[in-house]
Structures are given as structure tokens and as C-alpha cells.
PDB file of C-alpha atoms in Angstrom:
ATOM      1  CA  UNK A   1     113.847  39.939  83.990  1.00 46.00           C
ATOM      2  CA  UNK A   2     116.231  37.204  85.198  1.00 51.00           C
ATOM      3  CA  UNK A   3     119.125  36.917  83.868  1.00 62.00           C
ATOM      4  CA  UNK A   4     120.249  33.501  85.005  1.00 70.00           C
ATOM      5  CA  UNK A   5     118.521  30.283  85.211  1.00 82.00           C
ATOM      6  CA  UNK A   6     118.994  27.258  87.104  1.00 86.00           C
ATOM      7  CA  UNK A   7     118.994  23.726  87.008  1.00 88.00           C
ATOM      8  CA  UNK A   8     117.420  21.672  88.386  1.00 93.00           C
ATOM      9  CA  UNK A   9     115.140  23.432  90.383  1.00 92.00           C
ATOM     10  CA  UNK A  10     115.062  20.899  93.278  1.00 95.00           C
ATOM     11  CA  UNK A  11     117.521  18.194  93.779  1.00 96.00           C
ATOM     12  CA  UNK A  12     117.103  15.315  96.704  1.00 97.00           C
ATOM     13  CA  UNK A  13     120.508  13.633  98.055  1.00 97.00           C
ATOM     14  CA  UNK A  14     121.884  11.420 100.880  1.00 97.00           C
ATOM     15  CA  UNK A  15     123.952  12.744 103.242  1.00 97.00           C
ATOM     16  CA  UNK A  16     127.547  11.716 101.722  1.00 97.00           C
ATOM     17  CA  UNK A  17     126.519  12.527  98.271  1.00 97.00           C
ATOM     18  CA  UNK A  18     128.233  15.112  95.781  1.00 97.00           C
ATOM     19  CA  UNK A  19     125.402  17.460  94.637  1.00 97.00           C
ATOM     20  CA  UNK A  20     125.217  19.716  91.187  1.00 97.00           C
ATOM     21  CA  UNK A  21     123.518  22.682  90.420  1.00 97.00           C
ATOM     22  CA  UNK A  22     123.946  24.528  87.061  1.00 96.00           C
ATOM     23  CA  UNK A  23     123.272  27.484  85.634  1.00 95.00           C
ATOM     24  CA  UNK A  24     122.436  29.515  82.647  1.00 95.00           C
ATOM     25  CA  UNK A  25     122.492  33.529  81.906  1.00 93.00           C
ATOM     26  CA  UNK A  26     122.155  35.147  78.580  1.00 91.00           C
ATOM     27  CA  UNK A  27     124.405  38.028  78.296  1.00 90.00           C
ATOM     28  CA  UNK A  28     128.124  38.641  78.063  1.00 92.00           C
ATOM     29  CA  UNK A  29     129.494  39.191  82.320  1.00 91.00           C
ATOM     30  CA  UNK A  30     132.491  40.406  84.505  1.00 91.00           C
ATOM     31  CA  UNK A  31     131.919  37.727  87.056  1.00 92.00           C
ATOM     32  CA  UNK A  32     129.526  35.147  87.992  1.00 94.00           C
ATOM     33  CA  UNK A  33     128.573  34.237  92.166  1.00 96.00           C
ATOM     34  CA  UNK A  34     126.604  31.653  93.872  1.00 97.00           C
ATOM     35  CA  UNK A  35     124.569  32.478  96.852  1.00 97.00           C
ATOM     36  CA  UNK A  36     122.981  30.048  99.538  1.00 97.00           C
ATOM     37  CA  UNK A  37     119.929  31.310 101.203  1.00 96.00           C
ATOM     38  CA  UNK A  38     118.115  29.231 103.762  1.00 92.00           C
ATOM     39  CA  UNK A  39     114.658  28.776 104.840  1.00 81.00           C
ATOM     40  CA  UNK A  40     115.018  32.439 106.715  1.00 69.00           C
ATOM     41  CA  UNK A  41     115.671  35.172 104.201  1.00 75.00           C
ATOM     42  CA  UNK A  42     119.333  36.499 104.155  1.00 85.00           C
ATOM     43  CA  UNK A  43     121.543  35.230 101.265  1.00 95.00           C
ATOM     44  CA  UNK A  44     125.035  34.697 101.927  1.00 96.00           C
ATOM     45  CA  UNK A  45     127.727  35.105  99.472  1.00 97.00           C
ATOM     46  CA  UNK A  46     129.348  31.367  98.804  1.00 97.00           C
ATOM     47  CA  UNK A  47     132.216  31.884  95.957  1.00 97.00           C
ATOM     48  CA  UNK A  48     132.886  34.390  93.060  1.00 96.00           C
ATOM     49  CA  UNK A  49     134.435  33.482  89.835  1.00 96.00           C
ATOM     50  CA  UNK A  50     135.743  35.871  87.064  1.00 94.00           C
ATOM     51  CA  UNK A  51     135.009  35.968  83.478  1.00 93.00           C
ATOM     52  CA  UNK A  52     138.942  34.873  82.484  1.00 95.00           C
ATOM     53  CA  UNK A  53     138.774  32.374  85.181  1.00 97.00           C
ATOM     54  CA  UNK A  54     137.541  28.668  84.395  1.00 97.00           C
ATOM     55  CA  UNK A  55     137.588  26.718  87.979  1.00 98.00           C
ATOM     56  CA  UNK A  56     137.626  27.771  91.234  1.00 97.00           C
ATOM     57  CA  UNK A  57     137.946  25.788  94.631  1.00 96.00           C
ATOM     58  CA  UNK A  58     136.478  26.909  98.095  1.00 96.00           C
ATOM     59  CA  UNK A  59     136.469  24.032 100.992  1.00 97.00           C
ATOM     60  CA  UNK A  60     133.912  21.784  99.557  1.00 97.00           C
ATOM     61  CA  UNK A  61     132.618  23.914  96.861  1.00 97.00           C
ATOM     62  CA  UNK A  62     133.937  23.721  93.587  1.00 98.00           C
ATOM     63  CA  UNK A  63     132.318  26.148  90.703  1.00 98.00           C
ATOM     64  CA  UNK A  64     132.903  26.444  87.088  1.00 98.00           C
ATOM     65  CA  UNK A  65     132.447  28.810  84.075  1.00 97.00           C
ATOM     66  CA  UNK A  66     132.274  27.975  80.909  1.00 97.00           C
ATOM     67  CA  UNK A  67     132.030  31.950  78.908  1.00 95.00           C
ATOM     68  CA  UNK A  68     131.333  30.074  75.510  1.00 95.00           C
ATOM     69  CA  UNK A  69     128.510  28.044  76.884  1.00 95.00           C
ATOM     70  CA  UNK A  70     127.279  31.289  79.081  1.00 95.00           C
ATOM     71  CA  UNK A  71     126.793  27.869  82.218  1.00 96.00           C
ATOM     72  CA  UNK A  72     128.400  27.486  85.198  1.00 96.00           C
ATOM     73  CA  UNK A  73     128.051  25.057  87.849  1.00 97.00           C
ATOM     74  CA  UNK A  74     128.345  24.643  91.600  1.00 98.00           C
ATOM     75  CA  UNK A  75     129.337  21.030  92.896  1.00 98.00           C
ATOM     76  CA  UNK A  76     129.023  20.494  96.898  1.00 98.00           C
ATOM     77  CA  UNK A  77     130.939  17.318  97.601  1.00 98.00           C
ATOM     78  CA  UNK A  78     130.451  15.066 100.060  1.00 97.00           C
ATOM     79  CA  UNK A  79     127.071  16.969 101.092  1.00 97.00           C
ATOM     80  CA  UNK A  80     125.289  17.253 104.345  1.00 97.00           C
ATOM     81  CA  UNK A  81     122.153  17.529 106.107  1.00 96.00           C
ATOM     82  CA  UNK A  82     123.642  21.351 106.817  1.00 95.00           C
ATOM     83  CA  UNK A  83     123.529  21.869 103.390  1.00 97.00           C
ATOM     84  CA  UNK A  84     119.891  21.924 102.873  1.00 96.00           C
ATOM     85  CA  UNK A  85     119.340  25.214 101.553  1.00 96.00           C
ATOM     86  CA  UNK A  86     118.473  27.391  98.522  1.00 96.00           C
ATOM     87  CA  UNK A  87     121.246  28.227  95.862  1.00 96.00           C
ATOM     88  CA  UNK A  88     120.760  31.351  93.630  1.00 95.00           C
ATOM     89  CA  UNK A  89     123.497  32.100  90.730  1.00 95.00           C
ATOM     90  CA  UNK A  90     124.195  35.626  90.396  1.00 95.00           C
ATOM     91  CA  UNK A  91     125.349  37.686  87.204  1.00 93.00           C
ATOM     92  CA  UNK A  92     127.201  40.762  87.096  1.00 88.00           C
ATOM     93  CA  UNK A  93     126.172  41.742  83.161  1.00 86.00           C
ATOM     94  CA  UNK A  94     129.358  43.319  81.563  1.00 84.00           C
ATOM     95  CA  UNK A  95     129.322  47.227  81.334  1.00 83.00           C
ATOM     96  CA  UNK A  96     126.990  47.482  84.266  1.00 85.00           C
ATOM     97  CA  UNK A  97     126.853  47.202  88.107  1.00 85.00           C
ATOM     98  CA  UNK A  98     123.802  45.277  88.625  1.00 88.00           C
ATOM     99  CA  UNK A  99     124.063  41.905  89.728  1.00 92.00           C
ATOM    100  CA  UNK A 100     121.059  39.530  88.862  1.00 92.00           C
ATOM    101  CA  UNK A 101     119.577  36.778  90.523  1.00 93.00           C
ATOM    102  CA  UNK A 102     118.734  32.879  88.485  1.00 89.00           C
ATOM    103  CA  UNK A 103     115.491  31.223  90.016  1.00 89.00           C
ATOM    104  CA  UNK A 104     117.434  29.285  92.287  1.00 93.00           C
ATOM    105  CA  UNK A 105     117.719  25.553  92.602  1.00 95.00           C
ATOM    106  CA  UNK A 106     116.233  23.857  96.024  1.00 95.00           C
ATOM    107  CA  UNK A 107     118.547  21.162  97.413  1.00 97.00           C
ATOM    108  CA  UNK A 108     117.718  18.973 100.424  1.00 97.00           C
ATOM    109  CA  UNK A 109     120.220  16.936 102.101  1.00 97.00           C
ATOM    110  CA  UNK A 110     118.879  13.654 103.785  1.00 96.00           C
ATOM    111  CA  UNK A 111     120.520  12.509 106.458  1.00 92.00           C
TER     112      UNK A 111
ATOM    113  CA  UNK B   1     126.108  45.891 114.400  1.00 54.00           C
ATOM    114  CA  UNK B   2     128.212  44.158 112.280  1.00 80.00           C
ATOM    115  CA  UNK B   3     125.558  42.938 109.448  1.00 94.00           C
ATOM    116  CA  UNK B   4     123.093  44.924 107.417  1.00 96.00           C
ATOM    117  CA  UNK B   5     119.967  45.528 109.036  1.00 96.00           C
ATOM    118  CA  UNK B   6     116.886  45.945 107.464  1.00 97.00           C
ATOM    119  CA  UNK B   7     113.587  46.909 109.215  1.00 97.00           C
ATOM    120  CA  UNK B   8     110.685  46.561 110.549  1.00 97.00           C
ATOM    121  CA  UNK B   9     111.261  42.804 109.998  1.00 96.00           C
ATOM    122  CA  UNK B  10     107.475  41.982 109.297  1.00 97.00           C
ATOM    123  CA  UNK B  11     104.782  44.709 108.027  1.00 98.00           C
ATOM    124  CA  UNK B  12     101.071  44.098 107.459  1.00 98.00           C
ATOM    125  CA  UNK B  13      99.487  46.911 105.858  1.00 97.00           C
ATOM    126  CA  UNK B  14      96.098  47.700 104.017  1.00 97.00           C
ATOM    127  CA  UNK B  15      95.717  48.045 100.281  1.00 97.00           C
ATOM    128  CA  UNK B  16      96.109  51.363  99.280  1.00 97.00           C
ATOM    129  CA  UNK B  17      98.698  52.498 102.390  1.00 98.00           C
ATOM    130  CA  UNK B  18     102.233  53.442 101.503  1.00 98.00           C
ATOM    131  CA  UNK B  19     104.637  51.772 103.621  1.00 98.00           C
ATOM    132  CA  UNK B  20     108.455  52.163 103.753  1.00 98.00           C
ATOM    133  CA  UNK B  21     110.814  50.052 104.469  1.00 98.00           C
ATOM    134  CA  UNK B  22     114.849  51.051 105.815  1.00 97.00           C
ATOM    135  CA  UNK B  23     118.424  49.802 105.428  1.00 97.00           C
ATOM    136  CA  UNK B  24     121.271  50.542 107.389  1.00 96.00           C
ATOM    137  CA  UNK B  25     124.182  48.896 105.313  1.00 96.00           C
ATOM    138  CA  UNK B  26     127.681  47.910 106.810  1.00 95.00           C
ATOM    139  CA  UNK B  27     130.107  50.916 107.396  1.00 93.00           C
ATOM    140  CA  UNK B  28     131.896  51.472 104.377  1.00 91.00           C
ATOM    141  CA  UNK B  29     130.010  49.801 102.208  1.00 93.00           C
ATOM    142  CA  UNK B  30     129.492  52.037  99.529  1.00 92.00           C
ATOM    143  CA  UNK B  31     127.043  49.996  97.083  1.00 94.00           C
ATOM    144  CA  UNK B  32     123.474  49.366  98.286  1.00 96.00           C
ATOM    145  CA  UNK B  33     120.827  46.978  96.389  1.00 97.00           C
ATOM    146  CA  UNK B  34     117.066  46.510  96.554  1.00 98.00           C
ATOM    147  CA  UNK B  35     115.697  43.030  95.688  1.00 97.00           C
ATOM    148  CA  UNK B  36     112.168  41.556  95.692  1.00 97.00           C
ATOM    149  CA  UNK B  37     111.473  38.365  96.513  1.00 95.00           C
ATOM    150  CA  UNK B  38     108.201  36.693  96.337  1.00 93.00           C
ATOM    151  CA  UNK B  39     107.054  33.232  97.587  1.00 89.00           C
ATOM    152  CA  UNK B  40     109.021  30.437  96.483  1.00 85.00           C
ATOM    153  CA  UNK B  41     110.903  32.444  93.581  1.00 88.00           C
ATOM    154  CA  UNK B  42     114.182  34.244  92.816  1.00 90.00           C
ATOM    155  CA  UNK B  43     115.310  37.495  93.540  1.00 94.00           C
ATOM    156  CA  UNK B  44     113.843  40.632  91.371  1.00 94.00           C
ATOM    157  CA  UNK B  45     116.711  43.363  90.848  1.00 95.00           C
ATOM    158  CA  UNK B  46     114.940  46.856  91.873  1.00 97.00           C
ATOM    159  CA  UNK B  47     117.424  50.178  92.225  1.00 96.00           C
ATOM    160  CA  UNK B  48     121.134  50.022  92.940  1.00 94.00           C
ATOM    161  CA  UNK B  49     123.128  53.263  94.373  1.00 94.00           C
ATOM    162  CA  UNK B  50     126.861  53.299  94.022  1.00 92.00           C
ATOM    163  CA  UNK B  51     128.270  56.350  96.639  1.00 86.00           C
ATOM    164  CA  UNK B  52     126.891  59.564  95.105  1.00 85.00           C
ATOM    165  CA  UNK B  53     126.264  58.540  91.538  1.00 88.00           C
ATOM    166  CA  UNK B  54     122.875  58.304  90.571  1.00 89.00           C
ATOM    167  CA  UNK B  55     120.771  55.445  91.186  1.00 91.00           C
ATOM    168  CA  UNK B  56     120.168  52.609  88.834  1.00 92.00           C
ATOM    169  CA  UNK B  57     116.623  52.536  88.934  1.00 93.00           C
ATOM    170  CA  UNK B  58     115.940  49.896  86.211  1.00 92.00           C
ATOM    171  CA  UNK B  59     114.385  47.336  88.151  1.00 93.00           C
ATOM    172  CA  UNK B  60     111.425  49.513  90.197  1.00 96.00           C
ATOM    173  CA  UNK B  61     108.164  48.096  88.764  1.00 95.00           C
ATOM    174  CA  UNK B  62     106.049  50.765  88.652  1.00 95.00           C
ATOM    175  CA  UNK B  63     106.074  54.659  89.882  1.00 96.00           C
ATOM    176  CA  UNK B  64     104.602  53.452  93.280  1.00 97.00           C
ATOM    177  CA  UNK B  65     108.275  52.296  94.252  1.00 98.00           C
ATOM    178  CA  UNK B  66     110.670  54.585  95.086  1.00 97.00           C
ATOM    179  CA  UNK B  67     113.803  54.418  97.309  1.00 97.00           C
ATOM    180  CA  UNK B  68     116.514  57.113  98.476  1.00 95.00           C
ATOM    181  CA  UNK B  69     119.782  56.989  99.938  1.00 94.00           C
ATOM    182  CA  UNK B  70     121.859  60.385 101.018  1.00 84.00           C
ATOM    183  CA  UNK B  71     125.578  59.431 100.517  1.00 79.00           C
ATOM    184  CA  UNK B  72     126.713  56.023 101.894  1.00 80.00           C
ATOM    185  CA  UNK B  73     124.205  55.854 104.366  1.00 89.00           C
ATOM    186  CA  UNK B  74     121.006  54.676 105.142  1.00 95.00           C
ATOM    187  CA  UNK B  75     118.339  53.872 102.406  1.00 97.00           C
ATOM    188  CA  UNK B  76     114.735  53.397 102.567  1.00 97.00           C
ATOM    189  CA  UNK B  77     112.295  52.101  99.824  1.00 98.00           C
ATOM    190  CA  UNK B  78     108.936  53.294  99.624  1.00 98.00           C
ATOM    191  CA  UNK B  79     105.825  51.901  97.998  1.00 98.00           C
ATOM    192  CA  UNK B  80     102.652  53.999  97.685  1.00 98.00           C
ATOM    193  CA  UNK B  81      99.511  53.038  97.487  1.00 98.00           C
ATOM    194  CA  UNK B  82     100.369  49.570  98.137  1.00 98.00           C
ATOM    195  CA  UNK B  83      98.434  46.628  96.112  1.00 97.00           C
ATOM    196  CA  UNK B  84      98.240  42.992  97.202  1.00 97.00           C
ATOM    197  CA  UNK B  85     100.887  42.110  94.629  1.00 96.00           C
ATOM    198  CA  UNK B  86     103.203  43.669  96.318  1.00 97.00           C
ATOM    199  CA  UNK B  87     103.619  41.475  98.888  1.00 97.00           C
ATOM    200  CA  UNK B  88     106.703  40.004  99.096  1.00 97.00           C
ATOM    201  CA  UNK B  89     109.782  39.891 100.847  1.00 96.00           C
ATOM    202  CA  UNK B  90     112.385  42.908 100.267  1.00 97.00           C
ATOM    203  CA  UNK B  91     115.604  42.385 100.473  1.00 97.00           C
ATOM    204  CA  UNK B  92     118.353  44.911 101.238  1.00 97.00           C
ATOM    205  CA  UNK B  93     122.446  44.283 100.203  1.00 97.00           C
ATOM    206  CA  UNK B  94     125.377  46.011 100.698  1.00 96.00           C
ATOM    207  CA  UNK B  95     128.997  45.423  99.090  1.00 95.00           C
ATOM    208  CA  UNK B  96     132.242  47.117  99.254  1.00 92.00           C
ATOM    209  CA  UNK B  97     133.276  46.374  95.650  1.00 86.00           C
ATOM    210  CA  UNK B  98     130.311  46.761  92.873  1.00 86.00           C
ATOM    211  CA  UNK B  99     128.591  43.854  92.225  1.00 88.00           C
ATOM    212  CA  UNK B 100     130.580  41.760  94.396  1.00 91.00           C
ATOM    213  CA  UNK B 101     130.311  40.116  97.194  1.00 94.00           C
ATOM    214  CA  UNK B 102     126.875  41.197  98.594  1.00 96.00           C
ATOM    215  CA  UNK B 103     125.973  41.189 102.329  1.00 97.00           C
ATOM    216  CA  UNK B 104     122.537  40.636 102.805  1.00 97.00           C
ATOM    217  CA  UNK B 105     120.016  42.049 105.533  1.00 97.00           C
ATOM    218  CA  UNK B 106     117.358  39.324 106.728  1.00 95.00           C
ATOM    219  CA  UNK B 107     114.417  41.226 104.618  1.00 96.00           C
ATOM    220  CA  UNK B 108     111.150  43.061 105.307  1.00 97.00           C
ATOM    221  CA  UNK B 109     108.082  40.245 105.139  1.00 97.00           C
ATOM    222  CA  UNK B 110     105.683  42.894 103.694  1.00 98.00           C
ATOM    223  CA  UNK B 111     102.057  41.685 103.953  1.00 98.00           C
ATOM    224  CA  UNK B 112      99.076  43.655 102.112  1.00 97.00           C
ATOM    225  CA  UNK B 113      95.741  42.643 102.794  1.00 96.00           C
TER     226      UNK B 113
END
């Protein structure tokens, strides 16, 4: 079953325009990552964030976790056409070693 | 090569064939993890190995699926007796550090007619 779930699943932009993704997982984790996959199939790892960490910054990502809430969120700023892709939050459910996928929110970049 | 590689990159097989399906992860990489993904949805956990511990095999949906992997090596997942829900795209990751950081191979398309 998933463990995460995001939202929205699809989000429209201009080029120039910040663009936010959250996401939502039900159990208690170690860390939580955000994946891009594009219209191919590999997924490729974008930024990690630990449970006993709150913000974390990577070029023009910026992601937050929120442990009370069990949501994080992924902002791109200042987006572009490049950035038309698929992003998947990823769990790592404490006291195990799987890491589980959300459904993914779609984001297309007009440019 | 650098990446994980996963192949053959595209299979089309009958209903009722098994097929299998191979991963050669990066060098040193000693966690491996089997995903399914099917049209337009998220990734499906299936069996994790960690070195030589035993496999977390939590996620394989029925007794058709099984996968291997001797030591930090190669791994290959098999289906028997494939069905037409099975098709889907099967993706293979590697990471250094447990659930972190996964590398990703560019999938098997699996196709069952």
C-alpha cells in the first residue's frame, strides 16, 4: 500500500513561476526524499531530509517536514520548461528499510 | 557502467509464460529494490535485499513473483505464469546507505498479451 500521498496530482505553471507539491504519509519515519522521474522511466534522487530536520535547501529546491503534521513539501522556484517532470515523495517508515513511493504529482512547465 | 542497468529493456510475452527480468546494481552498492510501476501511477514496493540478510519480501503480490540476489551482486525477478495484470514497468534501485539515496535503472517495459 502507499504510504505517501501527494498533492496535487497535476499542477500547470509558466515558466518563471515557483511551483508546490506536498505530501502526506501515515506512519512515524527516519527520513523523507523527493524523486523526479521524467517521461522515460528512471527516477532520480532530488533531496533527502531527516526526521529532526525541518528545512532543507538544494539550488532551487527547497523541501520541508513538518513530523507533527506527517506533510512535507517540495517548492521549485523560479521553474522551467526543464522542469516538466513527475515528482514522487518517498518514505523511509521508522524501524524498517523499505522506502515507499506517494502517487506522485505531475507538473508541467510552460514556457 | 557507471548506472544500474536493468534488462531486457522491453519484453512482450504470452499469458501464462514466466519471464525474468535482471539487475546489475552499481559496485558497492549493497541495498537492491524492486518496484512496480504501472501506467500513469506510483511506484509499488516489491522485495528489498540488504548484503546477505534476508530479503524483505513484503511487497511481492502473489507467489508468481519471486526475485534472488547472491551477495551484492546481480538480482533477477521472476514472474511465473505471467497474467495480463502484470504488465507494468519494473523498476530496479540500488543505494549505498539503506533507504537512502536510490539509483535507479531505466526499467523493464513488460508487456503480456
Amino acid at each position: 500500500s502507499q504510504q505517501g500521498e501527494e498533492d496535487p496530482q497535476a499542477l500547470s505553471i509558466q515558466e518563471g513561476e515557483n511551483a508546490t507539491m506536498n505530501c502526506s504519509y501515515k506512519t512515524s519515519i527516519n527520513n523523507l526524499q523527493w524523486y523526479r522521474q521524467n517521461s522515460g522511466r528512471g527516477l532520480v534522487h532530488l533531496i533527502l531530509i531527516r526526521s529532526n530536520e525541518r528545512e532543507k535547501h538544494s539550488g532551487r529546491l527547497r523541501v520541508t517536514l513538518d513530523t507533527s503534521k506527517k506533510s512535507s513539501s517540495l517548492l521549485i522556484t523560479a521553474s522551467r520548461a526543464a522542469d516538466t517532470a513527475s515528482y514522487f515523495c518517498a518514505t523511509a517508515p521508522y524501524n524498517t528499510d523499505k522506502l515507499i513511493f506517494g502517487t506522485g504529482t505531475r507538473l508541467q512547465v510552460f514556457p | 557502467g557507471a548506472g544500474v542497468s536493468q534488462s531486457p529493456s522491453n519484453k512482450v510475452t504470452e499469458k501464462g509464460k514466466d519471464v525474468e527480468l535482471r539487475c546489475d546494481p552499481i559496485s558497492g552498492h549493497t541495498a537492491l529494490y524492486w518496484y512496480r510501476q504501472r501506467l500513469g501511477q506510483g511506484l509499488e514496493f516489491l522485495i528489498y535485499f540488504q548484503g546477505n540478510s534476508a530479503p524483505d519480501k513484503s511487497g511481492l503480490p502473489s507467489d508468481r513473483f519471486s526475485a534472488e540476489r547472491t551477495g551484492e551482486s546481480v538480482s533477477t525477478l521472476t514472474i511465473q505464469r505471467t497474467q495480463q495484470e502484470d504488465s507494468a514497468v519494473y523498476l530496479c534501485a540500488s543505494s549505498f546507505r539503506t533507504a537512502e539515496k536510490l539509483f535507479f535503472g531505466s526499467g523493464t517495459q513488460l508487456s503480456v498479451l
